[in-house]
Amino acid sequence: MPMHSICQQTLTANFTNSELQRHGTDVTGLLNHPNVRKFVDWVANKDPDFTATVAKKQR
């Protein structure tokens, strides 16, 4: 499914491919991760074309 690049970078920085595959489309499960929740809260009020550097992998 299409995803903004910084959103995708945030997910891959916080989950392995296997973990993402297990979550599938379970957005609630992804949002339960504290780093993802913090990111989503921060990016919620940004313009749709906003870009930023995402922190390196936290795993």
Short mmCIF file of C-alpha atoms in Angstrom, two decimals, residues 18-58:
data_model
loop_
_atom_site.label_atom_id
_atom_site.label_comp_id
_atom_site.label_asym_id
_atom_site.label_seq_id
_atom_site.Cartn_x
_atom_site.Cartn_y
_atom_site.Cartn_z
CA SER A 18 9.23 -10.21 9.85
CA GLU A 19 7.60 -8.05 12.51
CA LEU A 20 5.97 -5.86 9.87
CA GLN A 21 4.71 -8.92 8.06
CA ARG A 22 3.16 -10.24 11.29
CA HIS A 23 1.42 -6.88 11.92
CA GLY A 24 0.04 -6.80 8.39
CA THR A 25 -2.58 -4.08 8.27
CA ASP A 26 -3.04 -3.96 12.06
CA VAL A 27 -2.48 -0.22 12.50
CA THR A 28 -3.33 -0.42 16.19
CA GLY A 29 -0.52 -2.91 16.74
CA LEU A 30 1.95 -0.63 14.99
CA LEU A 31 0.78 2.41 16.95
CA ASN A 32 1.31 0.57 20.23
CA HIS A 33 5.06 0.89 19.69
CA PRO A 34 6.15 4.00 21.66
CA ASN A 35 8.50 5.33 18.95
CA VAL A 36 5.87 4.96 16.24
CA ARG A 37 3.21 6.60 18.42
CA LYS A 38 5.55 9.52 19.16
CA PHE A 39 6.31 9.92 15.44
CA VAL A 40 2.64 9.81 14.40
CA ASP A 41 1.71 12.38 17.03
CA TRP A 42 4.54 14.65 15.81
CA VAL A 43 3.86 14.29 12.07
CA ALA A 44 0.06 14.56 12.33
CA ASN A 45 0.02 18.34 11.87
CA LYS A 46 2.65 18.51 9.12
CA ASP A 47 1.91 19.22 5.47
CA PRO A 48 1.42 16.10 3.29
CA ASP A 49 4.63 16.87 1.36
CA PHE A 50 6.70 17.33 4.54
CA THR A 51 10.01 15.45 4.63
CA ALA A 52 12.54 14.98 7.39
CA THR A 53 15.42 12.77 8.40
CA VAL A 54 14.31 9.75 10.39
CA ALA A 55 16.37 8.29 13.24
CA LYS A 56 18.40 5.16 12.52
CA LYS A 57 17.15 1.70 13.36
CA GLN A 58 16.19 1.31 17.01
#
